[in-house]
């Protein structure tokens, strides 16, 4: 079935889903986006994603051309229009058509695009065996340059890290911040387990405020695991008993090797496996937030 893409209020077949080459989303990466997932036809934490989209837009002074309620309805109708129950949704808002100069004030209306599709980010066996990652030399953008809390269309910082990771044979790569502390991976947040506690970098390490990260923190606290959002270094990774990544597309994925060092036993640990299962159940539960 040909995918139907939402563009500015209309569902059109993918061949007809086009935007101008003068859109500043293309010319400068000037725009914002969200990646969401649906389980059994229900979007996981839709309001949290829409809130984050609005915050990203506000941070780049982009005025949304629709209301939050209209955006929620547009996302749901794009899913329905493609008969997708379990899928991945990409919601994009570009600055719109402008001149060849940077000035966003010279741009027309922001363009709203929603794509719904199915997804499998990492091969299934990696969820059982765990994946290997590598620390990259590419520093995560400092918050004073391009704040990682803004989910903008400019992902080159992450892509450069991803390229380096792929060249060392790893499908995900760890990025440090400008202070040399752990930040996040190219498309996922990172967690460690040390002495029964769950550790993760704080938002002011310069990371995306991940929605899966937040869900996992809530799940862990709900089963009395202490969660510390604190500055962490590579040393903390190397001495951790367990490590895992979280993201909308990735969900919860165990990490068993970092920089060629085996983490813990080299197999997904009990805390990781338990939180992975709890997250699966939460996501598939109706009205999970
Ligand atoms: N960090 C980055 C850089 C991301 O792009 C993402 C989303 N793919 C995440 C973390 C995870 O965030 P979420 O759980 O909201 O998808």
mmCIF file of C-alpha atoms and ligand atoms in Angstrom:
data_model
loop_
_atom_site.group_PDB
_atom_site.id
_atom_site.type_symbol
_atom_site.label_atom_id
_atom_site.label_comp_id
_atom_site.label_asym_id
_atom_site.label_seq_id
_atom_site.Cartn_x
_atom_site.Cartn_y
_atom_site.Cartn_z
ATOM 1 C CA UNK A 1 0.000 0.000 0.000
ATOM 2 C CA UNK A 2 1.306 3.435 -0.905
ATOM 3 C CA UNK A 3 2.042 5.422 2.225
ATOM 4 C CA UNK A 4 -0.036 8.528 2.773
ATOM 5 C CA UNK A 5 1.953 11.493 4.020
ATOM 6 C CA UNK A 6 0.410 14.387 5.890
ATOM 7 C CA UNK A 7 1.437 17.791 4.539
ATOM 8 C CA UNK A 8 -0.204 20.948 5.863
ATOM 9 C CA UNK A 9 -3.596 19.432 6.594
ATOM 10 C CA UNK A 10 -3.809 16.909 3.758
ATOM 11 C CA UNK A 11 -2.916 13.262 3.317
ATOM 12 C CA UNK A 12 -1.180 12.755 -0.038
ATOM 13 C CA UNK A 13 0.520 9.695 -1.604
ATOM 14 C CA UNK A 14 4.267 9.650 -0.917
ATOM 15 C CA UNK A 15 5.196 10.462 -4.550
ATOM 16 C CA UNK A 16 3.217 13.662 -4.246
ATOM 17 C CA UNK A 17 4.523 14.554 -0.798
ATOM 18 C CA UNK A 18 6.972 17.296 -1.746
ATOM 19 C CA UNK A 19 8.194 20.576 -0.300
ATOM 20 C CA UNK A 20 10.084 23.493 -1.826
ATOM 21 C CA UNK A 21 13.851 23.420 -2.308
ATOM 22 C CA UNK A 22 13.762 26.916 -0.783
ATOM 23 C CA UNK A 23 12.395 25.601 2.512
ATOM 24 C CA UNK A 24 14.831 26.567 5.253
ATOM 25 C CA UNK A 25 14.354 23.113 6.748
ATOM 26 C CA UNK A 26 16.356 21.895 3.750
ATOM 27 C CA UNK A 27 18.624 24.907 3.242
ATOM 28 C CA UNK A 28 19.675 25.301 6.884
ATOM 29 C CA UNK A 29 18.209 22.490 8.976
ATOM 30 C CA UNK A 30 15.926 25.201 10.349
ATOM 31 C CA UNK A 31 13.009 23.351 11.885
ATOM 32 C CA UNK A 32 12.035 20.907 14.612
ATOM 33 C CA UNK A 33 10.776 17.358 14.777
ATOM 34 C CA UNK A 34 9.588 14.473 16.919
ATOM 35 C CA UNK A 35 9.832 10.709 16.585
ATOM 36 C CA UNK A 36 6.907 8.858 18.142
ATOM 37 C CA UNK A 37 5.725 5.283 18.334
ATOM 38 C CA UNK A 38 2.321 3.718 18.314
ATOM 39 C CA UNK A 39 1.459 0.441 19.968
ATOM 40 C CA UNK A 40 -1.852 -1.207 19.142
ATOM 41 C CA UNK A 41 -3.001 1.966 17.390
ATOM 42 C CA UNK A 42 -2.250 4.177 20.408
ATOM 43 C CA UNK A 43 0.560 6.719 20.398
ATOM 44 C CA UNK A 44 2.887 6.319 23.379
ATOM 45 C CA UNK A 45 3.045 9.522 25.471
ATOM 46 C CA UNK A 46 1.632 11.651 22.670
ATOM 47 C CA UNK A 47 1.172 14.713 24.883
ATOM 48 C CA UNK A 48 4.778 14.557 26.117
ATOM 49 C CA UNK A 49 6.024 14.469 22.517
ATOM 50 C CA UNK A 50 3.766 17.334 21.497
ATOM 51 C CA UNK A 51 4.898 19.369 24.518
ATOM 52 C CA UNK A 52 8.537 18.761 23.569
ATOM 53 C CA UNK A 53 7.835 19.715 19.954
ATOM 54 C CA UNK A 54 6.271 22.966 21.114
ATOM 55 C CA UNK A 55 9.254 23.642 23.411
ATOM 56 C CA UNK A 56 11.712 22.999 20.560
ATOM 57 C CA UNK A 57 9.709 25.364 18.341
ATOM 58 C CA UNK A 58 9.606 28.043 21.024
ATOM 59 C CA UNK A 59 13.354 27.723 21.561
ATOM 60 C CA UNK A 60 13.980 28.508 17.881
ATOM 61 C CA UNK A 61 11.274 31.220 17.750
ATOM 62 C CA UNK A 62 9.112 29.221 15.352
ATOM 63 C CA UNK A 63 5.442 29.924 15.663
ATOM 64 C CA UNK A 64 3.403 26.777 15.269
ATOM 65 C CA UNK A 65 0.816 27.040 12.486
ATOM 66 C CA UNK A 66 -1.616 24.739 14.311
ATOM 67 C CA UNK A 67 -2.788 24.026 17.840
ATOM 68 C CA UNK A 68 -1.518 21.141 19.979
ATOM 69 C CA UNK A 69 -4.908 19.504 19.663
ATOM 70 C CA UNK A 70 -4.788 19.792 15.869
ATOM 71 C CA UNK A 71 -1.311 18.269 15.872
ATOM 72 C CA UNK A 72 -2.492 15.316 18.002
ATOM 73 C CA UNK A 73 -5.425 14.773 15.659
ATOM 74 C CA UNK A 74 -3.163 15.059 12.585
ATOM 75 C CA UNK A 75 -0.823 12.409 14.021
ATOM 76 C CA UNK A 76 -3.730 10.068 14.784
ATOM 77 C CA UNK A 77 -5.330 10.563 11.370
ATOM 78 C CA UNK A 78 -1.992 9.889 9.615
ATOM 79 C CA UNK A 79 -1.769 6.580 11.481
ATOM 80 C CA UNK A 80 -5.362 5.701 10.606
ATOM 81 C CA UNK A 81 -4.864 6.751 6.971
ATOM 82 C CA UNK A 82 -2.017 4.246 6.731
ATOM 83 C CA UNK A 83 -3.746 1.514 8.765
ATOM 84 C CA UNK A 84 -0.766 1.369 11.121
ATOM 85 C CA UNK A 85 -1.239 -0.156 14.558
ATOM 86 C CA UNK A 86 2.380 -0.673 15.629
ATOM 87 C CA UNK A 87 4.528 1.922 13.982
ATOM 88 C CA UNK A 88 6.819 4.889 14.047
ATOM 89 C CA UNK A 89 5.712 8.441 13.378
ATOM 90 C CA UNK A 90 7.864 11.363 12.342
ATOM 91 C CA UNK A 91 6.358 14.807 12.878
ATOM 92 C CA UNK A 92 8.323 17.646 11.280
ATOM 93 C CA UNK A 93 7.804 21.385 11.260
ATOM 94 C CA UNK A 94 10.090 23.343 8.956
ATOM 95 C CA UNK A 95 10.637 27.094 8.957
ATOM 96 C CA UNK A 96 9.059 27.256 5.501
ATOM 97 C CA UNK A 97 9.961 28.744 2.138
ATOM 98 C CA UNK A 98 12.458 31.590 2.336
ATOM 99 C CA UNK A 99 15.263 33.358 0.527
ATOM 100 C CA UNK A 100 18.841 32.121 0.174
ATOM 101 C CA UNK A 101 19.747 34.197 3.233
ATOM 102 C CA UNK A 102 19.464 32.955 6.817
ATOM 103 C CA UNK A 103 16.758 35.392 7.938
ATOM 104 C CA UNK A 104 13.858 33.282 9.259
ATOM 105 C CA UNK A 105 11.603 36.351 9.219
ATOM 106 C CA UNK A 106 11.634 36.234 5.424
ATOM 107 C CA UNK A 107 10.145 32.727 5.425
ATOM 108 C CA UNK A 108 6.534 31.941 4.609
ATOM 109 C CA UNK A 109 4.365 29.682 6.754
ATOM 110 C CA UNK A 110 6.060 26.798 8.582
ATOM 111 C CA UNK A 111 5.397 23.492 6.832
ATOM 112 C CA UNK A 112 3.947 20.584 8.819
ATOM 113 C CA UNK A 113 4.801 17.068 7.666
ATOM 114 C CA UNK A 114 3.844 13.780 9.313
ATOM 115 C CA UNK A 115 5.166 10.425 8.140
ATOM 116 C CA UNK A 116 3.919 7.131 9.586
ATOM 117 C CA UNK A 117 5.686 3.864 8.900
ATOM 118 C CA UNK A 118 6.765 0.623 10.500
ATOM 119 C CA UNK A 119 10.184 0.388 12.109
ATOM 120 C CA UNK A 120 12.810 -1.973 13.421
ATOM 121 C CA UNK A 121 15.825 0.067 14.496
ATOM 122 C CA UNK A 122 18.178 -2.614 15.690
ATOM 123 C CA UNK A 123 18.155 -6.300 14.723
ATOM 124 C CA UNK A 124 15.988 -8.319 17.119
ATOM 125 C CA UNK A 125 18.844 -10.493 18.390
ATOM 126 C CA UNK A 126 20.655 -7.412 19.747
ATOM 127 C CA UNK A 127 17.872 -6.995 22.301
ATOM 128 C CA UNK A 128 18.728 -10.450 23.621
ATOM 129 C CA UNK A 129 22.525 -10.320 23.251
ATOM 130 C CA UNK A 130 23.185 -6.628 23.801
ATOM 131 C CA UNK A 131 25.058 -4.263 21.556
ATOM 132 C CA UNK A 132 28.538 -2.893 21.352
ATOM 133 C CA UNK A 133 29.133 0.844 21.295
ATOM 134 C CA UNK A 134 32.142 3.105 21.076
ATOM 135 C CA UNK A 135 32.915 6.556 22.486
ATOM 136 C CA UNK A 136 33.386 9.051 19.681
ATOM 137 C CA UNK A 137 35.749 12.003 19.411
ATOM 138 C CA UNK A 138 32.778 14.142 18.349
ATOM 139 C CA UNK A 139 31.673 16.251 21.324
ATOM 140 C CA UNK A 140 27.939 16.756 21.848
ATOM 141 C CA UNK A 141 27.014 20.353 20.977
ATOM 142 C CA UNK A 142 27.390 22.493 24.100
ATOM 143 C CA UNK A 143 24.054 23.927 25.306
ATOM 144 C CA UNK A 144 25.444 27.409 24.665
ATOM 145 C CA UNK A 145 25.987 26.548 20.977
ATOM 146 C CA UNK A 146 23.033 24.435 19.869
ATOM 147 C CA UNK A 147 21.203 23.118 22.909
ATOM 148 C CA UNK A 148 20.677 19.339 22.603
ATOM 149 C CA UNK A 149 17.308 19.817 24.328
ATOM 150 C CA UNK A 150 16.076 21.318 21.061
ATOM 151 C CA UNK A 151 15.074 18.473 18.763
ATOM 152 C CA UNK A 152 16.003 20.372 15.645
ATOM 153 C CA UNK A 153 16.351 19.290 12.033
ATOM 154 C CA UNK A 154 20.072 19.965 12.338
ATOM 155 C CA UNK A 155 21.417 16.550 13.365
ATOM 156 C CA UNK A 156 24.902 16.823 11.882
ATOM 157 C CA UNK A 157 26.532 16.755 15.326
ATOM 158 C CA UNK A 158 24.957 13.339 15.873
ATOM 159 C CA UNK A 159 25.562 12.176 12.306
ATOM 160 C CA UNK A 160 29.299 12.924 12.540
ATOM 161 C CA UNK A 161 29.421 10.807 15.711
ATOM 162 C CA UNK A 162 27.365 8.079 14.028
ATOM 163 C CA UNK A 163 29.782 7.981 11.071
ATOM 164 C CA UNK A 164 32.708 7.558 13.442
ATOM 165 C CA UNK A 165 30.858 4.800 15.320
ATOM 166 C CA UNK A 166 29.955 2.974 12.122
ATOM 167 C CA UNK A 167 33.566 3.154 10.932
ATOM 168 C CA UNK A 168 34.588 1.336 14.094
ATOM 169 C CA UNK A 169 31.917 -1.275 13.485
ATOM 170 C CA UNK A 170 29.346 0.003 16.003
ATOM 171 C CA UNK A 171 25.773 0.932 15.133
ATOM 172 C CA UNK A 172 25.470 3.349 18.041
ATOM 173 C CA UNK A 173 28.085 5.684 19.487
ATOM 174 C CA UNK A 174 28.542 7.427 22.824
ATOM 175 C CA UNK A 175 29.077 11.175 22.870
ATOM 176 C CA UNK A 176 30.769 13.108 25.680
ATOM 177 C CA UNK A 177 29.904 16.716 26.427
ATOM 178 C CA UNK A 178 32.223 19.710 26.238
ATOM 179 C CA UNK A 179 33.340 18.955 29.834
ATOM 180 C CA UNK A 180 34.315 15.381 28.972
ATOM 181 C CA UNK A 181 31.331 13.899 30.836
ATOM 182 C CA UNK A 182 28.886 11.368 29.406
ATOM 183 C CA UNK A 183 26.134 13.019 27.417
ATOM 184 C CA UNK A 184 24.133 10.588 25.301
ATOM 185 C CA UNK A 185 24.342 8.419 22.218
ATOM 186 C CA UNK A 186 23.622 9.684 18.695
ATOM 187 C CA UNK A 187 19.921 8.839 18.952
ATOM 188 C CA UNK A 188 19.485 7.366 22.423
ATOM 189 C CA UNK A 189 19.940 8.249 26.100
ATOM 190 C CA UNK A 190 22.308 6.180 28.237
ATOM 191 C CA UNK A 191 21.888 4.460 31.631
ATOM 192 C CA UNK A 192 24.328 2.586 33.867
ATOM 193 C CA UNK A 193 23.739 0.203 36.747
ATOM 194 C CA UNK A 194 26.284 0.472 39.549
ATOM 195 C CA UNK A 195 25.805 -1.318 42.887
ATOM 196 C CA UNK A 196 22.090 -1.714 42.300
ATOM 197 C CA UNK A 197 21.551 1.980 41.516
ATOM 198 C CA UNK A 198 20.495 3.368 38.170
ATOM 199 C CA UNK A 199 22.663 6.237 36.965
ATOM 200 C CA UNK A 200 22.056 8.536 34.028
ATOM 201 C CA UNK A 201 23.476 11.905 32.945
ATOM 202 C CA UNK A 202 21.371 14.900 34.048
ATOM 203 C CA UNK A 203 19.662 17.183 31.526
ATOM 204 C CA UNK A 204 22.267 19.878 32.105
ATOM 205 C CA UNK A 205 24.958 17.523 30.800
ATOM 206 C CA UNK A 206 23.592 18.714 27.441
ATOM 207 C CA UNK A 207 21.242 15.945 26.326
ATOM 208 C CA UNK A 208 17.796 15.491 24.865
ATOM 209 C CA UNK A 209 15.120 15.169 27.550
ATOM 210 C CA UNK A 210 14.218 11.707 26.312
ATOM 211 C CA UNK A 211 10.657 10.528 26.742
ATOM 212 C CA UNK A 212 11.747 6.891 27.003
ATOM 213 C CA UNK A 213 14.419 7.995 29.505
ATOM 214 C CA UNK A 214 11.708 9.598 31.647
ATOM 215 C CA UNK A 215 9.454 6.522 31.389
ATOM 216 C CA UNK A 216 12.335 4.247 32.460
ATOM 217 C CA UNK A 217 13.204 6.524 35.406
ATOM 218 C CA UNK A 218 9.560 6.324 36.544
ATOM 219 C CA UNK A 219 9.483 2.533 36.113
ATOM 220 C CA UNK A 220 12.698 2.092 38.100
ATOM 221 C CA UNK A 221 11.536 4.358 40.929
ATOM 222 C CA UNK A 222 8.210 2.515 40.893
ATOM 223 C CA UNK A 223 10.040 -0.697 41.780
ATOM 224 C CA UNK A 224 12.206 0.985 44.407
ATOM 225 C CA UNK A 225 15.405 1.220 42.405
ATOM 226 C CA UNK A 226 17.308 4.366 43.323
ATOM 227 C CA UNK A 227 17.832 6.571 40.257
ATOM 228 C CA UNK A 228 20.544 9.218 40.238
ATOM 229 C CA UNK A 229 20.767 11.847 37.522
ATOM 230 C CA UNK A 230 24.396 12.826 37.926
ATOM 231 C CA UNK A 231 27.523 13.800 36.039
ATOM 232 C CA UNK A 232 29.213 10.607 34.833
ATOM 233 C CA UNK A 233 32.488 9.850 33.091
ATOM 234 C CA UNK A 234 33.840 7.055 30.911
ATOM 235 C CA UNK A 235 35.307 5.586 34.111
ATOM 236 C CA UNK A 236 31.737 5.074 35.366
ATOM 237 C CA UNK A 237 30.905 3.167 32.193
ATOM 238 C CA UNK A 238 33.940 0.925 32.513
ATOM 239 C CA UNK A 239 33.170 -0.022 36.128
ATOM 240 C CA UNK A 240 29.406 -0.396 35.594
ATOM 241 C CA UNK A 241 27.695 -3.739 36.123
ATOM 242 C CA UNK A 242 25.176 -2.973 33.386
ATOM 243 C CA UNK A 243 24.563 -0.438 30.657
ATOM 244 C CA UNK A 244 21.586 0.200 28.390
ATOM 245 C CA UNK A 245 20.209 2.788 25.994
ATOM 246 C CA UNK A 246 16.714 4.216 25.681
ATOM 247 C CA UNK A 247 14.891 5.876 22.810
ATOM 248 C CA UNK A 248 11.538 5.924 21.087
ATOM 249 C CA UNK A 249 12.810 3.879 18.165
ATOM 250 C CA UNK A 250 15.263 1.729 20.168
ATOM 251 C CA UNK A 251 12.999 1.323 23.229
ATOM 252 C CA UNK A 252 15.328 -0.251 25.859
ATOM 253 C CA UNK A 253 18.411 -1.919 24.408
ATOM 254 C CA UNK A 254 21.175 -3.554 26.472
ATOM 255 C CA UNK A 255 24.839 -2.611 25.894
ATOM 256 C CA UNK A 256 27.451 -5.251 26.660
ATOM 257 C CA UNK A 257 30.636 -3.714 25.266
ATOM 258 C CA UNK A 258 31.912 -0.146 25.277
ATOM 259 C CA UNK A 259 35.226 0.820 23.645
ATOM 260 C CA UNK A 260 36.050 -2.900 23.311
ATOM 261 C CA UNK A 261 35.646 -3.361 27.077
ATOM 262 C CA UNK A 262 33.176 -5.930 28.331
ATOM 263 C CA UNK A 263 30.553 -4.405 30.634
ATOM 264 C CA UNK A 264 29.577 -6.580 33.600
ATOM 265 C CA UNK A 265 29.277 -10.207 32.576
ATOM 266 C CA UNK A 266 29.127 -9.403 28.869
ATOM 267 C CA UNK A 267 25.455 -10.353 28.846
ATOM 268 C CA UNK A 268 22.391 -8.133 29.463
ATOM 269 C CA UNK A 269 22.113 -7.836 33.250
ATOM 270 C CA UNK A 270 19.045 -8.481 35.435
ATOM 271 C CA UNK A 271 18.136 -4.803 36.012
ATOM 272 C CA UNK A 272 18.316 -4.067 32.277
ATOM 273 C CA UNK A 273 16.259 -7.098 31.327
ATOM 274 C CA UNK A 274 13.645 -6.307 33.962
ATOM 275 C CA UNK A 275 13.322 -2.647 32.877
ATOM 276 C CA UNK A 276 13.230 -3.663 29.208
ATOM 277 C CA UNK A 277 10.307 -6.000 29.928
ATOM 278 C CA UNK A 278 8.555 -3.439 32.115
ATOM 279 C CA UNK A 279 8.901 -0.828 29.390
ATOM 280 C CA UNK A 280 7.437 -3.228 26.811
ATOM 281 C CA UNK A 281 4.464 -3.868 29.035
ATOM 282 C CA UNK A 282 3.987 -0.162 29.792
ATOM 283 C CA UNK A 283 4.125 0.810 26.113
ATOM 284 C CA UNK A 284 1.578 -1.812 25.145
ATOM 285 C CA UNK A 285 -0.756 -0.979 27.992
ATOM 286 C CA UNK A 286 -3.654 1.251 26.994
ATOM 287 C CA UNK A 287 -3.581 4.807 28.333
ATOM 288 C CA UNK A 288 0.040 4.497 29.359
ATOM 289 C CA UNK A 289 0.364 8.247 29.464
HETATM 290 N N1 LIG B 1 18.920 11.505 22.337
HETATM 291 C C1 LIG B 1 18.858 11.857 21.039
HETATM 292 C C2 LIG B 1 19.959 12.657 20.466
HETATM 293 C C3 LIG B 1 17.756 11.472 20.258
HETATM 294 O O1 LIG B 1 17.693 11.819 18.973
HETATM 295 C C4 LIG B 1 16.732 10.695 20.848
HETATM 296 C C5 LIG B 1 15.523 10.303 20.042
HETATM 297 N N2 LIG B 1 15.842 9.451 18.983
HETATM 298 C C6 LIG B 1 16.853 10.325 22.189
HETATM 299 C C7 LIG B 1 17.951 10.770 22.916
HETATM 300 C C8 LIG B 1 15.796 9.511 22.875
HETATM 301 O O2 LIG B 1 14.665 10.313 23.118
HETATM 302 P P1 LIG B 1 13.190 9.704 23.149
HETATM 303 O O3 LIG B 1 13.181 8.655 24.179
HETATM 304 O O4 LIG B 1 12.319 10.857 23.474
HETATM 305 O O5 LIG B 1 12.929 9.150 21.790
#
